[in-house]
């Protein structure tokens, strides 16, 4: 694989370095994963050469007979996996999926309501710097300050005050289960649409280890997080919104689909329908719990006291280190994660009080609970200066070499 890229040594070298980096570091970034070799190969196929504006059976250009079949398969697999009426598999990314969903349901100037960014929401849920607040009017709900969890009575109050046209449920940094049916009731009470953005938890919902989001009008999800597919996204919805969603993706917000990525989405959705994928997600959750409990045992405060899913936040206040410093220190020993605001963080976003830890990628390379606990100990060794960085770096590399990724890729 990749031999032909050798002709451009500058880039070939960067590719090798990146592969080496991924092999030799522990990836705890909650939004990342390690795709199967099949998905990896599927992305680099001649499907990238095709233009397919439109949908299966209704394309603007000739030559789409096989692309049509591929896209139909991707759609059928998505519908089966999530038990939905309709799926659009053309969205290029989670952000553009949300853009399309808003365009389908709203008019410019309509009000949306999402969880505030520093409480775990996403930029596209109404943040001031994002299109979502420039085209629409944004309003927010918040976690309960004590429990650091969703409080549906408070959300209902906020919704009654703000009267949004669209409520968004689904987050980037929330470690607890979301009850989409509660949101459905609130949305019904205020006459709002409900959008479930399941980007982070799609893999869990797919195997029924998280409550489903079928009561939402529209469901958006990335395909590259817990779902372990290629980069990209999908939009699913009830039949009554199907036409509006398809029109909002093309021609509303996108041109031609990335047919190679649609092909890879179909491959990944096929994998997610297999029994092994359920076992994988079970282990993701077990690893997340084990890592969080071990951190707790080592004296770290876990936001909301624990986790129900693939991620959690660690509050570093009182540890003499902020999130940015922790991220940088850990990067030096090959533990890769991201700084993150904790709910109601008083520190600025460039040096927030926490870090986010996720287990999708380490589980994909085969880590179980004992390795997850070992990782917690390594993190503490670094953050609490218990051992020399070089020693920890060596142990990180040893651990990584016992759980190789892409052993097929040798150079
Ligand atoms: C990751 C994420 C997105 C955006 O996905 P991109 O592909 O990075 O645009 C949207 N919503 C939520 C909740 C996310 O976590």
Short mmCIF file of C-alpha atoms and ligand atoms in Angstrom, two decimals:
data_model
loop_
_atom_site.label_atom_id
_atom_site.label_comp_id
_atom_site.label_asym_id
_atom_site.label_seq_id
_atom_site.Cartn_x
_atom_site.Cartn_y
_atom_site.Cartn_z
CA UNK A 1 0.00 0.00 0.00
CA UNK A 2 1.05 3.59 -0.71
CA UNK A 3 4.14 2.58 -2.74
CA UNK A 4 3.20 4.96 -5.54
CA UNK A 5 3.39 7.95 -3.20
CA UNK A 6 7.16 7.37 -2.83
CA UNK A 7 7.59 9.44 -5.99
CA UNK A 8 6.87 12.50 -3.83
CA UNK A 9 9.38 11.89 -1.03
CA UNK A 10 8.44 15.02 0.88
CA UNK A 11 4.86 13.83 1.36
CA UNK A 12 5.69 10.13 1.53
CA UNK A 13 7.93 10.84 4.48
CA UNK A 14 5.14 12.73 6.29
CA UNK A 15 2.80 9.81 5.67
CA UNK A 16 5.31 7.39 7.21
CA UNK A 17 5.81 9.67 10.18
CA UNK A 18 2.07 9.93 10.76
CA UNK A 19 1.62 6.15 10.56
CA UNK A 20 4.47 5.74 13.04
CA UNK A 21 2.93 8.36 15.31
CA UNK A 22 -0.41 6.55 15.33
CA UNK A 23 1.26 3.18 15.95
CA UNK A 24 3.42 4.43 18.84
CA UNK A 25 1.07 6.70 20.77
CA UNK A 26 -1.98 6.09 22.95
CA UNK A 27 -4.94 7.91 21.42
CA UNK A 28 -7.51 9.05 23.97
CA UNK A 29 -9.20 11.66 21.78
CA UNK A 30 -12.87 10.81 22.22
CA UNK A 31 -13.90 11.86 18.71
CA UNK A 32 -11.23 9.78 16.94
CA UNK A 33 -11.03 6.11 16.11
CA UNK A 34 -9.00 3.63 14.07
CA UNK A 35 -10.88 2.36 11.02
CA UNK A 36 -10.58 -1.19 9.73
CA UNK A 37 -8.26 -1.89 6.83
CA UNK A 38 -11.38 -2.46 4.69
CA UNK A 39 -12.66 1.06 5.43
CA UNK A 40 -9.17 2.49 4.93
CA UNK A 41 -8.88 0.85 1.52
CA UNK A 42 -12.45 1.75 0.54
CA UNK A 43 -11.63 5.47 0.84
CA UNK A 44 -8.85 5.22 -1.71
CA UNK A 45 -10.81 3.66 -4.56
CA UNK A 46 -11.60 4.97 -8.07
CA UNK A 47 -15.07 5.92 -6.84
CA UNK A 48 -13.34 9.23 -6.06
CA UNK A 49 -13.23 9.92 -9.82
CA UNK A 50 -16.99 10.06 -10.25
CA UNK A 51 -19.43 12.97 -10.16
CA UNK A 52 -22.90 12.04 -8.90
CA UNK A 53 -24.92 15.16 -8.17
CA UNK A 54 -28.40 14.01 -7.26
CA UNK A 55 -29.58 10.73 -5.73
CA UNK A 56 -29.71 7.07 -6.87
CA UNK A 57 -31.81 6.87 -10.05
CA UNK A 58 -31.91 10.69 -10.43
CA UNK A 59 -28.41 11.88 -11.27
CA UNK A 60 -27.39 14.81 -13.40
CA UNK A 61 -24.46 13.03 -15.10
CA UNK A 62 -24.16 9.69 -16.90
CA UNK A 63 -22.18 6.71 -15.69
CA UNK A 64 -23.68 6.29 -12.25
CA UNK A 65 -25.05 2.75 -12.39
CA UNK A 66 -22.57 1.35 -9.85
CA UNK A 67 -22.46 4.45 -7.67
CA UNK A 68 -26.25 4.25 -7.48
CA UNK A 69 -26.03 0.67 -6.19
CA UNK A 70 -23.37 1.61 -3.61
CA UNK A 71 -25.36 4.56 -2.31
CA UNK A 72 -28.54 2.47 -2.11
CA UNK A 73 -26.66 -0.14 -0.06
CA UNK A 74 -25.27 2.53 2.28
CA UNK A 75 -28.78 3.96 2.76
CA UNK A 76 -30.34 0.52 3.41
CA UNK A 77 -27.64 -0.36 5.92
CA UNK A 78 -28.05 2.95 7.76
CA UNK A 79 -31.82 2.49 7.92
CA UNK A 80 -31.44 -1.04 9.24
CA UNK A 81 -28.78 -0.13 11.79
CA UNK A 82 -30.70 2.79 13.27
CA UNK A 83 -34.26 1.67 12.55
CA UNK A 84 -35.17 4.90 10.73
CA UNK A 85 -37.45 5.73 7.78
CA UNK A 86 -34.95 7.65 5.71
CA UNK A 87 -31.20 8.18 5.47
CA UNK A 88 -29.07 10.60 3.49
CA UNK A 89 -25.46 9.41 3.39
CA UNK A 90 -23.97 12.29 1.39
CA UNK A 91 -23.07 14.79 4.14
CA UNK A 92 -19.36 15.63 4.06
CA UNK A 93 -19.04 16.25 7.80
CA UNK A 94 -21.02 16.58 11.01
CA UNK A 95 -21.03 20.35 10.71
CA UNK A 96 -22.38 20.32 7.17
CA UNK A 97 -24.98 17.70 8.18
CA UNK A 98 -26.21 20.09 10.85
CA UNK A 99 -26.17 22.98 8.38
CA UNK A 100 -28.33 20.94 5.99
CA UNK A 101 -30.70 19.83 8.77
CA UNK A 102 -31.25 23.44 9.89
CA UNK A 103 -31.85 24.53 6.32
CA UNK A 104 -34.45 21.76 5.93
CA UNK A 105 -36.40 22.66 9.08
CA UNK A 106 -35.87 26.39 9.62
CA UNK A 107 -35.91 29.82 8.03
CA UNK A 108 -33.12 32.36 8.59
CA UNK A 109 -33.76 34.20 11.84
CA UNK A 110 -35.57 31.28 13.51
CA UNK A 111 -34.46 30.44 17.02
CA UNK A 112 -32.54 27.29 17.90
CA UNK A 113 -31.67 25.98 21.37
CA UNK A 114 -28.73 23.75 22.22
CA UNK A 115 -26.47 22.94 25.15
CA UNK A 116 -23.88 25.67 25.78
CA UNK A 117 -20.43 24.86 24.35
CA UNK A 118 -18.66 24.98 27.72
CA UNK A 119 -21.25 22.51 29.05
CA UNK A 120 -20.43 19.98 26.33
CA UNK A 121 -22.35 21.26 23.28
CA UNK A 122 -20.94 21.68 19.76
CA UNK A 123 -20.03 24.85 17.87
CA UNK A 124 -22.81 24.15 15.34
CA UNK A 125 -25.41 24.22 18.13
CA UNK A 126 -25.53 28.01 18.18
CA UNK A 127 -22.09 29.23 19.25
CA UNK A 128 -21.49 32.94 18.45
CA UNK A 129 -18.53 32.25 16.11
CA UNK A 130 -20.46 29.68 14.06
CA UNK A 131 -22.91 29.95 11.14
CA UNK A 132 -25.55 28.51 13.45
CA UNK A 133 -25.80 31.80 15.36
CA UNK A 134 -25.18 34.05 12.38
CA UNK A 135 -28.02 32.68 10.25
CA UNK A 136 -30.28 31.65 13.12
CA UNK A 137 -30.85 33.10 16.55
CA UNK A 138 -29.34 30.93 19.24
CA UNK A 139 -30.35 30.21 22.79
CA UNK A 140 -28.97 27.72 25.25
CA UNK A 141 -29.79 25.32 28.03
CA UNK A 142 -27.36 24.23 30.70
CA UNK A 143 -26.44 21.24 32.80
CA UNK A 144 -27.46 21.14 36.44
CA UNK A 145 -24.62 22.85 38.37
CA UNK A 146 -24.57 20.25 41.14
CA UNK A 147 -24.96 16.96 39.30
CA UNK A 148 -23.36 18.24 36.06
CA UNK A 149 -26.05 16.26 34.25
CA UNK A 150 -29.05 17.12 32.09
CA UNK A 151 -32.01 18.29 34.18
CA UNK A 152 -35.10 17.90 32.00
CA UNK A 153 -37.28 20.14 34.20
CA UNK A 154 -34.79 22.98 33.83
CA UNK A 155 -34.51 22.37 30.08
CA UNK A 156 -38.32 22.48 29.85
CA UNK A 157 -38.30 25.84 31.69
CA UNK A 158 -35.64 27.24 29.36
CA UNK A 159 -37.59 26.02 26.33
CA UNK A 160 -40.80 27.62 27.61
CA UNK A 161 -38.95 30.91 28.13
CA UNK A 162 -37.11 30.90 24.82
CA UNK A 163 -39.70 29.21 22.58
CA UNK A 164 -37.16 27.91 20.06
CA UNK A 165 -38.26 26.46 16.73
CA UNK A 166 -35.62 23.73 17.04
CA UNK A 167 -34.15 21.98 20.08
CA UNK A 168 -30.84 20.15 19.70
CA UNK A 169 -29.92 17.18 21.89
CA UNK A 170 -26.57 15.40 21.54
CA UNK A 171 -23.12 16.60 22.57
CA UNK A 172 -19.36 16.48 22.19
CA UNK A 173 -18.33 16.19 25.81
CA UNK A 174 -21.11 14.67 27.90
CA UNK A 175 -20.48 11.38 29.65
CA UNK A 176 -24.05 10.47 30.63
CA UNK A 177 -26.93 8.85 28.83
CA UNK A 178 -29.32 11.18 26.99
CA UNK A 179 -33.07 10.56 27.14
CA UNK A 180 -34.27 11.68 23.72
CA UNK A 181 -37.89 10.89 24.63
CA UNK A 182 -37.73 13.53 27.39
CA UNK A 183 -36.53 16.00 24.78
CA UNK A 184 -39.35 14.92 22.46
CA UNK A 185 -41.94 15.79 25.11
CA UNK A 186 -40.35 19.17 25.75
CA UNK A 187 -40.20 19.91 22.02
CA UNK A 188 -43.86 18.96 21.65
CA UNK A 189 -44.83 21.25 24.54
CA UNK A 190 -43.21 24.29 22.94
CA UNK A 191 -43.99 23.36 19.34
CA UNK A 192 -40.34 22.87 18.37
CA UNK A 193 -38.64 20.38 16.11
CA UNK A 194 -36.18 18.01 17.78
CA UNK A 195 -32.76 17.37 16.26
CA UNK A 196 -30.71 14.54 17.77
CA UNK A 197 -27.03 15.06 16.98
CA UNK A 198 -25.66 11.62 17.84
CA UNK A 199 -22.19 12.25 16.35
CA UNK A 200 -20.39 10.97 19.43
CA UNK A 201 -22.67 8.14 20.50
CA UNK A 202 -23.80 6.72 17.14
CA UNK A 203 -21.87 3.50 17.70
CA UNK A 204 -23.52 3.00 21.09
CA UNK A 205 -27.01 3.66 19.74
CA UNK A 206 -26.37 1.35 16.77
CA UNK A 207 -25.86 -1.61 19.11
CA UNK A 208 -28.56 -0.53 21.59
CA UNK A 209 -26.14 0.29 24.39
CA UNK A 210 -27.60 3.79 24.52
CA UNK A 211 -31.24 4.88 24.32
CA UNK A 212 -32.29 5.42 20.71
CA UNK A 213 -33.04 8.78 19.11
CA UNK A 214 -35.89 7.68 16.88
CA UNK A 215 -38.35 10.14 18.42
CA UNK A 216 -36.37 13.06 16.96
CA UNK A 217 -37.57 14.69 13.74
CA UNK A 218 -34.05 14.54 12.36
CA UNK A 219 -30.93 12.68 13.47
CA UNK A 220 -27.49 13.82 12.37
CA UNK A 221 -24.30 11.88 12.99
CA UNK A 222 -20.70 11.81 11.97
CA UNK A 223 -19.53 8.44 10.68
CA UNK A 224 -15.95 8.60 12.00
CA UNK A 225 -16.35 8.68 15.79
CA UNK A 226 -17.69 5.67 17.75
CA UNK A 227 -19.25 4.39 14.51
CA UNK A 228 -15.67 3.72 13.30
CA UNK A 229 -16.29 4.61 9.66
CA UNK A 230 -14.65 7.05 7.26
CA UNK A 231 -14.71 10.78 7.90
CA UNK A 232 -18.12 12.10 7.00
CA UNK A 233 -21.70 12.19 8.19
CA UNK A 234 -25.28 11.09 7.61
CA UNK A 235 -28.71 12.55 8.21
CA UNK A 236 -31.62 10.31 9.16
CA UNK A 237 -35.22 11.33 9.56
CA UNK A 238 -38.88 10.50 9.62
CA UNK A 239 -40.51 10.02 6.25
CA UNK A 240 -42.29 13.37 6.45
CA UNK A 241 -38.94 15.22 6.42
CA UNK A 242 -37.21 13.02 3.82
CA UNK A 243 -37.73 15.29 0.80
CA UNK A 244 -36.73 18.43 2.68
CA UNK A 245 -33.58 16.78 4.04
CA UNK A 246 -32.47 15.48 0.65
CA UNK A 247 -33.08 18.89 -0.96
CA UNK A 248 -31.21 20.62 1.85
CA UNK A 249 -28.13 18.43 1.30
CA UNK A 250 -28.18 18.66 -2.50
CA UNK A 251 -28.62 21.22 -3.97
CA UNK A 252 -29.12 23.17 -0.72
CA UNK A 253 -25.69 23.00 0.88
CA UNK A 254 -23.50 20.63 -1.15
CA UNK A 255 -22.59 19.79 -4.73
CA UNK A 256 -21.51 16.29 -5.70
CA UNK A 257 -21.17 13.62 -3.02
CA UNK A 258 -17.74 12.11 -2.25
CA UNK A 259 -18.53 8.74 -3.82
CA UNK A 260 -15.41 7.09 -2.43
CA UNK A 261 -16.49 8.15 1.05
CA UNK A 262 -20.06 6.95 0.47
CA UNK A 263 -18.53 3.62 -0.59
CA UNK A 264 -16.46 3.55 2.62
CA UNK A 265 -19.54 4.48 4.69
CA UNK A 266 -21.32 1.47 3.18
CA UNK A 267 -18.39 -0.76 4.19
CA UNK A 268 -18.33 0.65 7.74
CA UNK A 269 -22.11 0.31 8.14
CA UNK A 270 -21.78 -3.32 7.06
CA UNK A 271 -19.20 -3.82 9.81
CA UNK A 272 -21.41 -2.08 12.38
CA UNK A 273 -24.24 -4.52 11.61
CA UNK A 274 -22.05 -7.48 12.64
CA UNK A 275 -22.09 -9.05 16.10
CA UNK A 276 -18.39 -8.18 16.61
CA UNK A 277 -19.23 -4.50 16.52
CA UNK A 278 -21.51 -4.89 19.52
CA UNK A 279 -18.69 -6.62 21.38
CA UNK A 280 -16.40 -3.77 20.42
CA UNK A 281 -18.77 -1.10 21.78
CA UNK A 282 -19.31 -3.11 24.98
CA UNK A 283 -15.56 -3.06 25.49
CA UNK A 284 -15.35 0.68 24.69
CA UNK A 285 -17.78 1.35 27.55
CA UNK A 286 -16.05 -1.07 29.93
CA UNK A 287 -12.71 0.58 29.19
CA UNK A 288 -14.15 4.04 29.73
CA UNK A 289 -15.55 3.02 33.14
CA UNK A 290 -12.31 1.28 34.15
CA UNK A 291 -10.17 4.28 33.18
CA UNK A 292 -12.50 6.75 34.92
CA UNK A 293 -12.68 4.67 38.11
CA UNK A 294 -8.91 4.29 38.20
CA UNK A 295 -8.45 8.05 37.78
CA UNK A 296 -10.95 8.58 40.59
CA UNK A 297 -8.97 6.17 42.76
CA UNK A 298 -5.86 8.21 42.04
CA UNK A 299 -7.60 11.33 43.38
CA UNK A 300 -8.97 12.97 40.24
CA UNK A 301 -12.46 14.43 40.11
CA UNK A 302 -14.48 13.07 37.19
CA UNK A 303 -17.15 15.48 35.97
CA UNK A 304 -20.62 14.22 37.02
CA UNK A 305 -18.90 11.49 39.04
CA UNK A 306 -18.50 8.94 36.26
CA UNK A 307 -19.42 7.83 32.78
CA UNK A 308 -22.11 5.86 30.95
CA UNK A 309 -20.44 6.05 27.56
CA UNK A 310 -17.13 6.18 25.71
CA UNK A 311 -15.77 9.35 27.31
CA UNK A 312 -15.42 11.43 30.45
CA UNK A 313 -13.98 14.74 31.62
CA UNK A 314 -11.35 15.14 34.32
CA UNK A 315 -11.47 18.32 36.43
CA UNK A 316 -7.86 19.38 37.07
CA UNK A 317 -8.63 22.32 39.38
CA UNK A 318 -6.66 21.91 42.56
CA UNK A 319 -4.08 19.75 40.76
CA UNK A 320 -1.79 22.68 40.02
CA UNK A 321 -2.12 22.19 36.27
CA UNK A 322 -4.59 23.38 33.64
CA UNK A 323 -5.96 21.44 30.70
CA UNK A 324 -3.53 22.88 28.17
CA UNK A 325 -0.47 22.09 30.29
CA UNK A 326 -1.78 18.57 30.90
CA UNK A 327 -2.37 18.02 27.18
CA UNK A 328 1.14 19.22 26.33
CA UNK A 329 2.86 17.22 29.07
CA UNK A 330 1.03 14.05 28.08
CA UNK A 331 1.76 14.60 24.39
CA UNK A 332 5.47 14.53 25.19
CA UNK A 333 5.17 10.96 26.50
CA UNK A 334 2.92 9.81 23.65
CA UNK A 335 -0.46 10.05 25.37
CA UNK A 336 -2.67 12.07 23.04
CA UNK A 337 -5.81 13.75 24.34
CA UNK A 338 -7.43 17.16 24.34
CA UNK A 339 -7.91 19.93 26.85
CA UNK A 340 -11.56 20.61 27.50
CA UNK A 341 -13.74 23.04 29.39
CA UNK A 342 -15.51 21.57 32.38
CA UNK A 343 -19.14 22.67 32.93
CA UNK A 344 -19.32 26.34 33.98
CA UNK A 345 -15.54 26.65 33.58
CA UNK A 346 -14.27 30.01 34.76
CA UNK A 347 -11.00 29.65 32.85
CA UNK A 348 -10.71 30.73 29.20
CA UNK A 349 -11.02 28.18 26.35
CA UNK A 350 -7.26 28.26 25.56
CA UNK A 351 -6.43 27.09 29.08
CA UNK A 352 -9.50 25.30 30.35
CA UNK A 353 -9.70 23.42 33.64
CA UNK A 354 -10.11 19.94 32.25
CA UNK A 355 -9.14 17.21 29.86
CA UNK A 356 -11.40 14.88 27.89
CA UNK A 357 -10.61 11.18 27.76
CA UNK A 358 -12.21 8.73 25.32
CA UNK A 359 -11.72 5.03 24.69
CA UNK A 360 -12.90 4.31 21.10
CA UNK A 361 -9.40 4.26 19.59
CA UNK A 362 -7.58 2.31 22.32
CA UNK A 363 -10.37 -0.27 22.23
CA UNK A 364 -10.04 -0.61 18.46
CA UNK A 365 -6.39 -1.57 18.93
CA UNK A 366 -7.33 -4.17 21.53
CA UNK A 367 -6.94 -2.56 24.95
CA UNK A 368 -9.09 -4.13 27.68
CA UNK A 369 -9.80 -2.95 31.24
CA UNK A 370 -6.36 -3.84 32.58
CA UNK A 371 -4.64 -1.73 29.90
CA UNK A 372 -7.16 1.07 30.47
CA UNK A 373 -6.25 1.11 34.17
CA UNK A 374 -2.57 1.07 33.31
CA UNK A 375 -3.14 4.11 31.08
CA UNK A 376 -4.76 5.93 34.02
CA UNK A 377 -1.68 5.23 36.10
CA UNK A 378 0.63 6.49 33.33
CA UNK A 379 -1.42 9.71 33.09
CA UNK A 380 -1.11 10.22 36.84
CA UNK A 381 2.63 9.50 36.74
CA UNK A 382 3.00 12.38 34.28
CA UNK A 383 0.53 14.89 35.73
CA UNK A 384 1.68 14.39 39.32
CA UNK A 385 5.38 14.22 38.33
CA UNK A 386 5.72 10.79 39.91
CA UNK A 387 8.14 9.44 37.32
CA UNK A 388 10.54 10.72 34.70
CA UNK A 389 8.90 11.50 31.35
CA UNK A 390 11.42 9.35 29.44
CA UNK A 391 10.50 6.27 31.52
CA UNK A 392 6.79 6.79 30.89
CA UNK A 393 7.43 7.36 27.16
CA UNK A 394 9.24 4.01 26.98
CA UNK A 395 6.34 2.22 28.69
CA UNK A 396 3.84 3.90 26.36
CA UNK A 397 5.83 2.60 23.38
CA UNK A 398 6.06 -0.89 24.86
CA UNK A 399 2.32 -0.98 25.46
CA UNK A 400 1.65 0.26 21.92
CA UNK A 401 3.91 -2.34 20.36
CA UNK A 402 1.92 -5.10 22.11
CA UNK A 403 -1.25 -3.77 20.42
CA UNK A 404 -0.18 -2.98 16.87
CA UNK A 405 -2.40 -1.04 14.52
CA UNK A 406 -2.40 -1.88 10.82
CA UNK A 407 0.21 -4.63 11.10
CA UNK A 408 -0.42 -5.05 7.35
CA UNK A 409 1.20 -1.67 6.72
CA UNK A 410 4.92 -2.34 6.78
CA UNK A 411 7.67 -0.17 5.34
C1 LIG B 1 -17.91 16.06 16.00
C2 LIG B 1 -19.24 16.70 16.14
C3 LIG B 1 -19.82 17.43 15.08
C4 LIG B 1 -19.06 17.88 13.85
O1 LIG B 1 -18.43 17.01 13.09
P1 LIG B 1 -17.33 17.48 12.01
O2 LIG B 1 -17.29 16.28 11.10
O3 LIG B 1 -16.09 17.76 12.75
O4 LIG B 1 -17.86 18.69 11.30
C5 LIG B 1 -21.12 17.87 15.23
N1 LIG B 1 -21.81 17.63 16.36
C6 LIG B 1 -21.28 16.99 17.40
C7 LIG B 1 -22.09 16.77 18.63
C8 LIG B 1 -19.97 16.51 17.34
O5 LIG B 1 -19.41 15.91 18.40
#
